[in-house]
């Protein structure tokens, strides 16, 4: 396998197909999510080995709260366990852990575990930032950014003209402020849609879709996606 030299700075994943993976094996949906957590672990390590600066995972959308309570509780518990278990690995691999989303909707114990992991992995010289999008949606992000902009504008005191937004100002209020937009977005399981993920930030992201279900997506699949990405011609709407 040839080594891709055109490495993305930020790779993001929409991890899809856990339920179908479990169903095909006559298992519970949570077993698919559990195996999916192994894929997260493998991709996280592979990203560090490759020198990818930012890696992010869409773990739970705002819409996912509408799933049956049993699955939601199972996922939250799995998240708690995975963060606790993987914190030493993150330290070993020089990973800085971050979570983005509506934290108000999470339970106290999960929030505490997230805070702890973020605190201990928050070092100056981190090699890779790992970002988990939890209770997140792209529309939520844009709306909270707009509301914060308005609140700041009113705080500063508006006289005469209404406040004017531009792309740079809005980006600064998004929950991803300071994180470069994804260069590559990988979605598994054959679905080809954005599903209310980073709507603003993916304006010029390269998409990679694969039929592979998320629990089967391991480092060889990741390496293949990087190879495909390396051959893409990115022009950002301009001419070369
Ligand atoms: C989508 O598959 C996947 C999810 C909603 C959850 C993803 C979460 C994990 C893999 C848990 C571990 C994560 C971390 C960050 C520790 P689906 O249930 O929609 O699959 P289906 O379309 O086949 O039903």
mmCIF file with all atom_site columns, N, CA and C in Angstrom, residues 166-236:
data_model
loop_
_atom_site.group_PDB
_atom_site.id
_atom_site.type_symbol
_atom_site.label_atom_id
_atom_site.label_alt_id
_atom_site.label_comp_id
_atom_site.label_asym_id
_atom_site.label_entity_id
_atom_site.label_seq_id
_atom_site.pdbx_PDB_ins_code
_atom_site.Cartn_x
_atom_site.Cartn_y
_atom_site.Cartn_z
_atom_site.occupancy
_atom_site.B_iso_or_equiv
_atom_site.pdbx_formal_charge
_atom_site.auth_seq_id
_atom_site.auth_comp_id
_atom_site.auth_asym_id
_atom_site.auth_atom_id
_atom_site.pdbx_PDB_model_num
ATOM 1   N N  . UNK A 1 166 ? -20.596 38.425 9.795  1.00 0.00 ? 166 UNK A N  1
ATOM 2   C CA . UNK A 1 166 ? -19.970 37.914 8.572  1.00 0.00 ? 166 UNK A CA 1
ATOM 3   C C  . UNK A 1 166 ? -19.436 36.512 8.886  1.00 0.00 ? 166 UNK A C  1
ATOM 4   N N  . UNK A 1 167 ? -18.915 35.836 7.863  1.00 0.00 ? 167 UNK A N  1
ATOM 5   C CA . UNK A 1 167 ? -18.518 34.430 8.031  1.00 0.00 ? 167 UNK A CA 1
ATOM 6   C C  . UNK A 1 167 ? -17.464 34.271 9.120  1.00 0.00 ? 167 UNK A C  1
ATOM 7   N N  . UNK A 1 168 ? -16.508 35.184 9.146  1.00 0.00 ? 168 UNK A N  1
ATOM 8   C CA . UNK A 1 168 ? -15.430 35.096 10.131 1.00 0.00 ? 168 UNK A CA 1
ATOM 9   C C  . UNK A 1 168 ? -15.955 35.248 11.545 1.00 0.00 ? 168 UNK A C  1
ATOM 10  N N  . UNK A 1 169 ? -16.873 36.206 11.723 1.00 0.00 ? 169 UNK A N  1
ATOM 11  C CA . UNK A 1 169 ? -17.425 36.436 13.066 1.00 0.00 ? 169 UNK A CA 1
ATOM 12  C C  . UNK A 1 169 ? -18.226 35.210 13.506 1.00 0.00 ? 169 UNK A C  1
ATOM 13  N N  . UNK A 1 170 ? -19.066 34.688 12.607 1.00 0.00 ? 170 UNK A N  1
ATOM 14  C CA . UNK A 1 170 ? -19.881 33.524 12.987 1.00 0.00 ? 170 UNK A CA 1
ATOM 15  C C  . UNK A 1 170 ? -18.994 32.330 13.346 1.00 0.00 ? 170 UNK A C  1
ATOM 16  N N  . UNK A 1 171 ? -17.962 32.094 12.529 1.00 0.00 ? 171 UNK A N  1
ATOM 17  C CA . UNK A 1 171 ? -17.055 30.969 12.796 1.00 0.00 ? 171 UNK A CA 1
ATOM 18  C C  . UNK A 1 171 ? -16.475 31.055 14.205 1.00 0.00 ? 171 UNK A C  1
ATOM 19  N N  . UNK A 1 172 ? -16.195 32.279 14.627 1.00 0.00 ? 172 UNK A N  1
ATOM 20  C CA . UNK A 1 172 ? -15.611 32.488 15.950 1.00 0.00 ? 172 UNK A CA 1
ATOM 21  C C  . UNK A 1 172 ? -16.554 32.133 17.084 1.00 0.00 ? 172 UNK A C  1
ATOM 22  N N  . UNK A 1 173 ? -17.854 32.118 16.806 1.00 0.00 ? 173 UNK A N  1
ATOM 23  C CA . UNK A 1 173 ? -18.835 31.771 17.844 1.00 0.00 ? 173 UNK A CA 1
ATOM 24  C C  . UNK A 1 173 ? -19.259 30.298 17.784 1.00 0.00 ? 173 UNK A C  1
ATOM 25  N N  . UNK A 1 174 ? -18.875 29.603 16.715 1.00 0.00 ? 174 UNK A N  1
ATOM 26  C CA . UNK A 1 174 ? -19.263 28.186 16.613 1.00 0.00 ? 174 UNK A CA 1
ATOM 27  C C  . UNK A 1 174 ? -18.535 27.377 17.679 1.00 0.00 ? 174 UNK A C  1
ATOM 28  N N  . UNK A 1 175 ? -19.117 26.250 18.034 1.00 0.00 ? 175 UNK A N  1
ATOM 29  C CA . UNK A 1 175 ? -18.513 25.425 19.090 1.00 0.00 ? 175 UNK A CA 1
ATOM 30  C C  . UNK A 1 175 ? -17.170 24.849 18.644 1.00 0.00 ? 175 UNK A C  1
ATOM 31  N N  . UNK A 1 176 ? -16.898 24.906 17.349 1.00 0.00 ? 176 UNK A N  1
ATOM 32  C CA . UNK A 1 176 ? -15.647 24.367 16.807 1.00 0.00 ? 176 UNK A CA 1
ATOM 33  C C  . UNK A 1 176 ? -14.590 25.457 16.623 1.00 0.00 ? 176 UNK A C  1
ATOM 34  N N  . UNK A 1 177 ? -14.854 26.647 17.160 1.00 0.00 ? 177 UNK A N  1
ATOM 35  C CA . UNK A 1 177 ? -13.929 27.768 16.976 1.00 0.00 ? 177 UNK A CA 1
ATOM 36  C C  . UNK A 1 177 ? -12.506 27.358 17.362 1.00 0.00 ? 177 UNK A C  1
ATOM 37  N N  . UNK A 1 178 ? -11.553 27.639 16.496 1.00 0.00 ? 178 UNK A N  1
ATOM 38  C CA . UNK A 1 178 ? -10.155 27.286 16.774 1.00 0.00 ? 178 UNK A CA 1
ATOM 39  C C  . UNK A 1 178 ? -9.763  25.936 16.187 1.00 0.00 ? 178 UNK A C  1
ATOM 40  N N  . UNK A 1 179 ? -10.754 25.150 15.788 1.00 0.00 ? 179 UNK A N  1
ATOM 41  C CA . UNK A 1 179 ? -10.481 23.839 15.177 1.00 0.00 ? 179 UNK A CA 1
ATOM 42  C C  . UNK A 1 179 ? -10.629 24.013 13.663 1.00 0.00 ? 179 UNK A C  1
ATOM 43  N N  . UNK A 1 180 ? -9.643  23.598 12.870 1.00 0.00 ? 180 UNK A N  1
ATOM 44  C CA . UNK A 1 180 ? -9.805  23.771 11.417 1.00 0.00 ? 180 UNK A CA 1
ATOM 45  C C  . UNK A 1 180 ? -10.979 22.943 10.890 1.00 0.00 ? 180 UNK A C  1
ATOM 46  N N  . UNK A 1 181 ? -11.616 23.430 9.844  1.00 0.00 ? 181 UNK A N  1
ATOM 47  C CA . UNK A 1 181 ? -12.724 22.674 9.242  1.00 0.00 ? 181 UNK A CA 1
ATOM 48  C C  . UNK A 1 181 ? -12.217 21.304 8.791  1.00 0.00 ? 181 UNK A C  1
ATOM 49  N N  . UNK A 1 182 ? -13.084 20.282 8.818  1.00 0.00 ? 182 UNK A N  1
ATOM 50  C CA . UNK A 1 182 ? -12.624 18.956 8.382  1.00 0.00 ? 182 UNK A CA 1
ATOM 51  C C  . UNK A 1 182 ? -12.163 18.977 6.924  1.00 0.00 ? 182 UNK A C  1
ATOM 52  N N  . UNK A 1 183 ? -11.032 18.334 6.653  1.00 0.00 ? 183 UNK A N  1
ATOM 53  C CA . UNK A 1 183 ? -10.578 18.165 5.275  1.00 0.00 ? 183 UNK A CA 1
ATOM 54  C C  . UNK A 1 183 ? -11.264 16.952 4.671  1.00 0.00 ? 183 UNK A C  1
ATOM 55  N N  . UNK A 1 184 ? -11.451 15.940 5.504  1.00 0.00 ? 184 UNK A N  1
ATOM 56  C CA . UNK A 1 184 ? -12.011 14.669 5.040  1.00 0.00 ? 184 UNK A CA 1
ATOM 57  C C  . UNK A 1 184 ? -13.094 14.214 6.010  1.00 0.00 ? 184 UNK A C  1
ATOM 58  N N  . UNK A 1 185 ? -14.268 13.889 5.455  1.00 0.00 ? 185 UNK A N  1
ATOM 59  C CA . UNK A 1 185 ? -15.357 13.344 6.270  1.00 0.00 ? 185 UNK A CA 1
ATOM 60  C C  . UNK A 1 185 ? -15.679 11.939 5.765  1.00 0.00 ? 185 UNK A C  1
ATOM 61  N N  . UNK A 1 186 ? -15.548 10.982 6.657  1.00 0.00 ? 186 UNK A N  1
ATOM 62  C CA . UNK A 1 186 ? -15.785 9.578  6.296  1.00 0.00 ? 186 UNK A CA 1
ATOM 63  C C  . UNK A 1 186 ? -17.121 9.145  6.890  1.00 0.00 ? 186 UNK A C  1
ATOM 64  N N  . UNK A 1 187 ? -18.012 8.616  6.045  1.00 0.00 ? 187 UNK A N  1
ATOM 65  C CA . UNK A 1 187 ? -19.263 8.058  6.567  1.00 0.00 ? 187 UNK A CA 1
ATOM 66  C C  . UNK A 1 187 ? -19.361 6.603  6.168  1.00 0.00 ? 187 UNK A C  1
ATOM 67  N N  . UNK A 1 188 ? -19.615 5.758  7.130  1.00 0.00 ? 188 UNK A N  1
ATOM 68  C CA . UNK A 1 188 ? -19.690 4.319  6.888  1.00 0.00 ? 188 UNK A CA 1
ATOM 69  C C  . UNK A 1 188 ? -21.130 3.870  6.624  1.00 0.00 ? 188 UNK A C  1
ATOM 70  N N  . UNK A 1 189 ? -21.257 2.622  6.230  1.00 0.00 ? 189 UNK A N  1
ATOM 71  C CA . UNK A 1 189 ? -22.531 1.886  6.112  1.00 0.00 ? 189 UNK A CA 1
ATOM 72  C C  . UNK A 1 189 ? -23.334 2.168  4.850  1.00 0.00 ? 189 UNK A C  1
ATOM 73  N N  . UNK A 1 190 ? -22.753 2.870  3.896  1.00 0.00 ? 190 UNK A N  1
ATOM 74  C CA . UNK A 1 190 ? -23.428 3.066  2.608  1.00 0.00 ? 190 UNK A CA 1
ATOM 75  C C  . UNK A 1 190 ? -24.372 4.254  2.560  1.00 0.00 ? 190 UNK A C  1
ATOM 76  N N  . UNK A 1 191 ? -24.629 4.898  3.708  1.00 0.00 ? 191 UNK A N  1
ATOM 77  C CA . UNK A 1 191 ? -25.506 6.083  3.686  1.00 0.00 ? 191 UNK A CA 1
ATOM 78  C C  . UNK A 1 191 ? -24.700 7.275  3.173  1.00 0.00 ? 191 UNK A C  1
ATOM 79  N N  . UNK A 1 192 ? -25.358 8.118  2.364  1.00 0.00 ? 192 UNK A N  1
ATOM 80  C CA . UNK A 1 192 ? -24.636 9.250  1.781  1.00 0.00 ? 192 UNK A CA 1
ATOM 81  C C  . UNK A 1 192 ? -25.364 10.555 2.094  1.00 0.00 ? 192 UNK A C  1
ATOM 82  N N  . UNK A 1 193 ? -25.270 10.981 3.341  1.00 0.00 ? 193 UNK A N  1
ATOM 83  C CA . UNK A 1 193 ? -25.889 12.249 3.744  1.00 0.00 ? 193 UNK A CA 1
ATOM 84  C C  . UNK A 1 193 ? -25.126 12.829 4.935  1.00 0.00 ? 193 UNK A C  1
ATOM 85  N N  . UNK A 1 194 ? -25.404 14.103 5.228  1.00 0.00 ? 194 UNK A N  1
ATOM 86  C CA . UNK A 1 194 ? -24.655 14.811 6.285  1.00 0.00 ? 194 UNK A CA 1
ATOM 87  C C  . UNK A 1 194 ? -25.349 14.700 7.648  1.00 0.00 ? 194 UNK A C  1
ATOM 88  N N  . UNK A 1 195 ? -26.661 14.414 7.659  1.00 0.00 ? 195 UNK A N  1
ATOM 89  C CA . UNK A 1 195 ? -27.402 14.163 8.908  1.00 0.00 ? 195 UNK A CA 1
ATOM 90  C C  . UNK A 1 195 ? -27.193 15.221 9.992  1.00 0.00 ? 195 UNK A C  1
ATOM 91  N N  . UNK A 1 196 ? -27.282 16.489 9.586  1.00 0.00 ? 196 UNK A N  1
ATOM 92  C CA . UNK A 1 196 ? -27.214 17.572 10.577 1.00 0.00 ? 196 UNK A CA 1
ATOM 93  C C  . UNK A 1 196 ? -25.912 17.549 11.381 1.00 0.00 ? 196 UNK A C  1
ATOM 94  N N  . UNK A 1 197 ? -24.831 17.143 10.740 1.00 0.00 ? 197 UNK A N  1
ATOM 95  C CA . UNK A 1 197 ? -23.520 17.191 11.414 1.00 0.00 ? 197 UNK A CA 1
ATOM 96  C C  . UNK A 1 197 ? -22.954 18.598 11.208 1.00 0.00 ? 197 UNK A C  1
ATOM 97  N N  . UNK A 1 198 ? -21.681 18.766 10.994 1.00 0.00 ? 198 UNK A N  1
ATOM 98  C CA . UNK A 1 198 ? -21.083 20.106 10.918 1.00 0.00 ? 198 UNK A CA 1
ATOM 99  C C  . UNK A 1 198 ? -21.505 20.790 9.612  1.00 0.00 ? 198 UNK A C  1
ATOM 100 N N  . UNK A 1 199 ? -22.666 21.416 9.610  1.00 0.00 ? 199 UNK A N  1
ATOM 101 C CA . UNK A 1 199 ? -23.225 21.960 8.372  1.00 0.00 ? 199 UNK A CA 1
ATOM 102 C C  . UNK A 1 199 ? -22.387 23.115 7.827  1.00 0.00 ? 199 UNK A C  1
ATOM 103 N N  . UNK A 1 200 ? -21.981 23.984 8.714  1.00 0.00 ? 200 UNK A N  1
ATOM 104 C CA . UNK A 1 200 ? -21.197 25.165 8.306  1.00 0.00 ? 200 UNK A CA 1
ATOM 105 C C  . UNK A 1 200 ? -19.767 24.763 7.946  1.00 0.00 ? 200 UNK A C  1
ATOM 106 N N  . UNK A 1 201 ? -19.200 23.904 8.799  1.00 0.00 ? 201 UNK A N  1
ATOM 107 C CA . UNK A 1 201 ? -17.764 23.615 8.723  1.00 0.00 ? 201 UNK A CA 1
ATOM 108 C C  . UNK A 1 201 ? -17.390 22.704 7.557  1.00 0.00 ? 201 UNK A C  1
ATOM 109 N N  . UNK A 1 202 ? -18.365 22.054 6.937  1.00 0.00 ? 202 UNK A N  1
ATOM 110 C CA . UNK A 1 202 ? -18.045 21.091 5.874  1.00 0.00 ? 202 UNK A CA 1
ATOM 111 C C  . UNK A 1 202 ? -18.243 21.671 4.468  1.00 0.00 ? 202 UNK A C  1
ATOM 112 N N  . UNK A 1 203 ? -18.282 22.994 4.378  1.00 0.00 ? 203 UNK A N  1
ATOM 113 C CA . UNK A 1 203 ? -18.550 23.633 3.083  1.00 0.00 ? 203 UNK A CA 1
ATOM 114 C C  . UNK A 1 203 ? -17.605 23.124 1.984  1.00 0.00 ? 203 UNK A C  1
ATOM 115 N N  . UNK A 1 204 ? -16.338 22.913 2.318  1.00 0.00 ? 204 UNK A N  1
ATOM 116 C CA . UNK A 1 204 ? -15.382 22.426 1.315  1.00 0.00 ? 204 UNK A CA 1
ATOM 117 C C  . UNK A 1 204 ? -14.687 21.127 1.719  1.00 0.00 ? 204 UNK A C  1
ATOM 118 N N  . UNK A 1 205 ? -15.350 20.382 2.578  1.00 0.00 ? 205 UNK A N  1
ATOM 119 C CA . UNK A 1 205 ? -14.797 19.100 3.023  1.00 0.00 ? 205 UNK A CA 1
ATOM 120 C C  . UNK A 1 205 ? -14.931 18.049 1.907  1.00 0.00 ? 205 UNK A C  1
ATOM 121 N N  . UNK A 1 206 ? -13.931 17.183 1.811  1.00 0.00 ? 206 UNK A N  1
ATOM 122 C CA . UNK A 1 206 ? -14.021 16.040 0.891  1.00 0.00 ? 206 UNK A CA 1
ATOM 123 C C  . UNK A 1 206 ? -14.770 14.907 1.596  1.00 0.00 ? 206 UNK A C  1
ATOM 124 N N  . UNK A 1 207 ? -15.746 14.325 0.895  1.00 0.00 ? 207 UNK A N  1
ATOM 125 C CA . UNK A 1 207 ? -16.524 13.220 1.484  1.00 0.00 ? 207 UNK A CA 1
ATOM 126 C C  . UNK A 1 207 ? -15.969 11.881 1.006  1.00 0.00 ? 207 UNK A C  1
ATOM 127 N N  . UNK A 1 208 ? -15.992 10.923 1.907  1.00 0.00 ? 208 UNK A N  1
ATOM 128 C CA . UNK A 1 208 ? -15.620 9.541  1.535  1.00 0.00 ? 208 UNK A CA 1
ATOM 129 C C  . UNK A 1 208 ? -16.686 8.623  2.118  1.00 0.00 ? 208 UNK A C  1
ATOM 130 N N  . UNK A 1 209 ? -17.388 7.929  1.225  1.00 0.00 ? 209 UNK A N  1
ATOM 131 C CA . UNK A 1 209 ? -18.435 7.010  1.667  1.00 0.00 ? 209 UNK A CA 1
ATOM 132 C C  . UNK A 1 209 ? -17.982 5.574  1.443  1.00 0.00 ? 209 UNK A C  1
ATOM 133 N N  . UNK A 1 210 ? -18.285 4.721  2.409  1.00 0.00 ? 210 UNK A N  1
ATOM 134 C CA . UNK A 1 210 ? -17.952 3.307  2.254  1.00 0.00 ? 210 UNK A CA 1
ATOM 135 C C  . UNK A 1 210 ? -19.126 2.446  2.728  1.00 0.00 ? 210 UNK A C  1
ATOM 136 N N  . UNK A 1 211 ? -19.271 1.290  2.104  1.00 0.00 ? 211 UNK A N  1
ATOM 137 C CA . UNK A 1 211 ? -20.343 0.355  2.479  1.00 0.00 ? 211 UNK A CA 1
ATOM 138 C C  . UNK A 1 211 ? -20.047 -0.312 3.830  1.00 0.00 ? 211 UNK A C  1
ATOM 139 N N  . UNK A 1 212 ? -18.780 -0.310 4.227  1.00 0.00 ? 212 UNK A N  1
ATOM 140 C CA . UNK A 1 212 ? -18.372 -0.982 5.471  1.00 0.00 ? 212 UNK A CA 1
ATOM 141 C C  . UNK A 1 212 ? -19.155 -0.438 6.662  1.00 0.00 ? 212 UNK A C  1
ATOM 142 N N  . UNK A 1 213 ? -19.649 -1.329 7.504  1.00 0.00 ? 213 UNK A N  1
ATOM 143 C CA . UNK A 1 213 ? -20.368 -0.891 8.709  1.00 0.00 ? 213 UNK A CA 1
ATOM 144 C C  . UNK A 1 213 ? -19.334 -0.436 9.744  1.00 0.00 ? 213 UNK A C  1
ATOM 145 N N  . UNK A 1 214 ? -19.698 0.539  10.569 1.00 0.00 ? 214 UNK A N  1
ATOM 146 C CA . UNK A 1 214 ? -18.713 1.144  11.465 1.00 0.00 ? 214 UNK A CA 1
ATOM 147 C C  . UNK A 1 214 ? -17.949 0.118  12.328 1.00 0.00 ? 214 UNK A C  1
ATOM 148 N N  . UNK A 1 215 ? -18.616 -0.872 12.919 1.00 0.00 ? 215 UNK A N  1
ATOM 149 C CA . UNK A 1 215 ? -17.837 -1.802 13.765 1.00 0.00 ? 215 UNK A CA 1
ATOM 150 C C  . UNK A 1 215 ? -16.781 -2.595 12.984 1.00 0.00 ? 215 UNK A C  1
ATOM 151 N N  . UNK A 1 216 ? -16.932 -2.665 11.664 1.00 0.00 ? 216 UNK A N  1
ATOM 152 C CA . UNK A 1 216 ? -15.933 -3.361 10.829 1.00 0.00 ? 216 UNK A CA 1
ATOM 153 C C  . UNK A 1 216 ? -14.876 -2.393 10.292 1.00 0.00 ? 216 UNK A C  1
ATOM 154 N N  . UNK A 1 217 ? -15.067 -1.103 10.509 1.00 0.00 ? 217 UNK A N  1
ATOM 155 C CA . UNK A 1 217 ? -14.153 -0.106 9.935  1.00 0.00 ? 217 UNK A CA 1
ATOM 156 C C  . UNK A 1 217 ? -12.900 -0.030 10.805 1.00 0.00 ? 217 UNK A C  1
ATOM 157 N N  . UNK A 1 218 ? -11.810 -0.543 10.283 1.00 0.00 ? 218 UNK A N  1
ATOM 158 C CA . UNK A 1 218 ? -10.580 -0.563 11.075 1.00 0.00 ? 218 UNK A CA 1
ATOM 159 C C  . UNK A 1 218 ? -9.450  0.136  10.310 1.00 0.00 ? 218 UNK A C  1
ATOM 160 N N  . UNK A 1 219 ? -8.205  -0.031 10.775 1.00 0.00 ? 219 UNK A N  1
ATOM 161 C CA . UNK A 1 219 ? -7.162  0.850  10.243 1.00 0.00 ? 219 UNK A CA 1
ATOM 162 C C  . UNK A 1 219 ? -6.896  0.665  8.750  1.00 0.00 ? 219 UNK A C  1
ATOM 163 N N  . UNK A 1 220 ? -7.109  -0.539 8.220  1.00 0.00 ? 220 UNK A N  1
ATOM 164 C CA . UNK A 1 220 ? -6.916  -0.720 6.768  1.00 0.00 ? 220 UNK A CA 1
ATOM 165 C C  . UNK A 1 220 ? -7.928  0.106  5.973  1.00 0.00 ? 220 UNK A C  1
ATOM 166 N N  . UNK A 1 221 ? -9.164  0.173  6.508  1.00 0.00 ? 221 UNK A N  1
ATOM 167 C CA . UNK A 1 221 ? -10.202 0.974  5.840  1.00 0.00 ? 221 UNK A CA 1
ATOM 168 C C  . UNK A 1 221 ? -9.853  2.461  5.925  1.00 0.00 ? 221 UNK A C  1
ATOM 169 N N  . UNK A 1 222 ? -9.338  2.853  7.076  1.00 0.00 ? 222 UNK A N  1
ATOM 170 C CA . UNK A 1 222 ? -8.925  4.243  7.292  1.00 0.00 ? 222 UNK A CA 1
ATOM 171 C C  . UNK A 1 222 ? -7.780  4.576  6.316  1.00 0.00 ? 222 UNK A C  1
ATOM 172 N N  . UNK A 1 223 ? -6.814  3.664  6.216  1.00 0.00 ? 223 UNK A N  1
ATOM 173 C CA . UNK A 1 223 ? -5.668  3.886  5.318  1.00 0.00 ? 223 UNK A CA 1
ATOM 174 C C  . UNK A 1 223 ? -6.155  4.050  3.877  1.00 0.00 ? 223 UNK A C  1
ATOM 175 N N  . UNK A 1 224 ? -7.138  3.250  3.497  1.00 0.00 ? 224 UNK A N  1
ATOM 176 C CA . UNK A 1 224 ? -7.692  3.324  2.131  1.00 0.00 ? 224 UNK A CA 1
ATOM 177 C C  . UNK A 1 224 ? -8.338  4.698  1.892  1.00 0.00 ? 224 UNK A C  1
ATOM 178 N N  . UNK A 1 225 ? -9.083  5.173  2.873  1.00 0.00 ? 225 UNK A N  1
ATOM 179 C CA . UNK A 1 225 ? -9.732  6.494  2.744  1.00 0.00 ? 225 UNK A CA 1
ATOM 180 C C  . UNK A 1 225 ? -8.675  7.589  2.598  1.00 0.00 ? 225 UNK A C  1
ATOM 181 N N  . UNK A 1 226 ? -7.579  7.450  3.322  1.00 0.00 ? 226 UNK A N  1
ATOM 182 C CA . UNK A 1 226 ? -6.501  8.453  3.227  1.00 0.00 ? 226 UNK A CA 1
ATOM 183 C C  . UNK A 1 226 ? -5.856  8.429  1.848  1.00 0.00 ? 226 UNK A C  1
ATOM 184 N N  . UNK A 1 227 ? -5.744  7.236  1.293  1.00 0.00 ? 227 UNK A N  1
ATOM 185 C CA . UNK A 1 227 ? -5.180  7.113  -0.065 1.00 0.00 ? 227 UNK A CA 1
ATOM 186 C C  . UNK A 1 227 ? -6.076  7.796  -1.085 1.00 0.00 ? 227 UNK A C  1
ATOM 187 N N  . UNK A 1 228 ? -7.384  7.566  -0.946 1.00 0.00 ? 228 UNK A N  1
ATOM 188 C CA . UNK A 1 228 ? -8.338  8.181  -1.881 1.00 0.00 ? 228 UNK A CA 1
ATOM 189 C C  . UNK A 1 228 ? -8.266  9.705  -1.744 1.00 0.00 ? 228 UNK A C  1
ATOM 190 N N  . UNK A 1 229 ? -8.241  10.167 -0.487 1.00 0.00 ? 229 UNK A N  1
ATOM 191 C CA . UNK A 1 229 ? -8.172  11.610 -0.233 1.00 0.00 ? 229 UNK A CA 1
ATOM 192 C C  . UNK A 1 229 ? -6.927  12.229 -0.872 1.00 0.00 ? 229 UNK A C  1
ATOM 193 N N  . UNK A 1 230 ? -5.805  11.520 -0.752 1.00 0.00 ? 230 UNK A N  1
ATOM 194 C CA . UNK A 1 230 ? -4.529  12.053 -1.251 1.00 0.00 ? 230 UNK A CA 1
ATOM 195 C C  . UNK A 1 230 ? -4.585  12.342 -2.748 1.00 0.00 ? 230 UNK A C  1
ATOM 196 N N  . UNK A 1 231 ? -5.501  11.660 -3.440 1.00 0.00 ? 231 UNK A N  1
ATOM 197 C CA . UNK A 1 231 ? -5.597  11.849 -4.900 1.00 0.00 ? 231 UNK A CA 1
ATOM 198 C C  . UNK A 1 231 ? -6.619  12.918 -5.280 1.00 0.00 ? 231 UNK A C  1
ATOM 199 N N  . UNK A 1 232 ? -7.348  13.426 -4.326 1.00 0.00 ? 232 UNK A N  1
ATOM 200 C CA . UNK A 1 232 ? -8.372  14.432 -4.644 1.00 0.00 ? 232 UNK A CA 1
ATOM 201 C C  . UNK A 1 232 ? -7.719  15.770 -4.994 1.00 0.00 ? 232 UNK A C  1
ATOM 202 N N  . UNK A 1 233 ? -8.384  16.483 -5.891 1.00 0.00 ? 233 UNK A N  1
ATOM 203 C CA . UNK A 1 233 ? -7.897  17.782 -6.321 1.00 0.00 ? 233 UNK A CA 1
ATOM 204 C C  . UNK A 1 233 ? -8.784  18.841 -5.668 1.00 0.00 ? 233 UNK A C  1
ATOM 205 N N  . UNK A 1 234 ? -8.285  19.514 -4.660 1.00 0.00 ? 234 UNK A N  1
ATOM 206 C CA . UNK A 1 234 ? -9.100  20.485 -3.924 1.00 0.00 ? 234 UNK A CA 1
ATOM 207 C C  . UNK A 1 234 ? -8.845  21.892 -4.458 1.00 0.00 ? 234 UNK A C  1
ATOM 208 N N  . UNK A 1 235 ? -9.903  22.526 -4.892 1.00 0.00 ? 235 UNK A N  1
ATOM 209 C CA . UNK A 1 235 ? -9.740  23.860 -5.475 1.00 0.00 ? 235 UNK A CA 1
ATOM 210 C C  . UNK A 1 235 ? -10.500 24.934 -4.708 1.00 0.00 ? 235 UNK A C  1
ATOM 211 N N  . UNK A 1 236 ? -11.359 24.528 -3.802 1.00 0.00 ? 236 UNK A N  1
ATOM 212 C CA . UNK A 1 236 ? -12.118 25.478 -2.976 1.00 0.00 ? 236 UNK A CA 1
ATOM 213 C C  . UNK A 1 236 ? -12.855 26.515 -3.837 1.00 0.00 ? 236 UNK A C  1
#
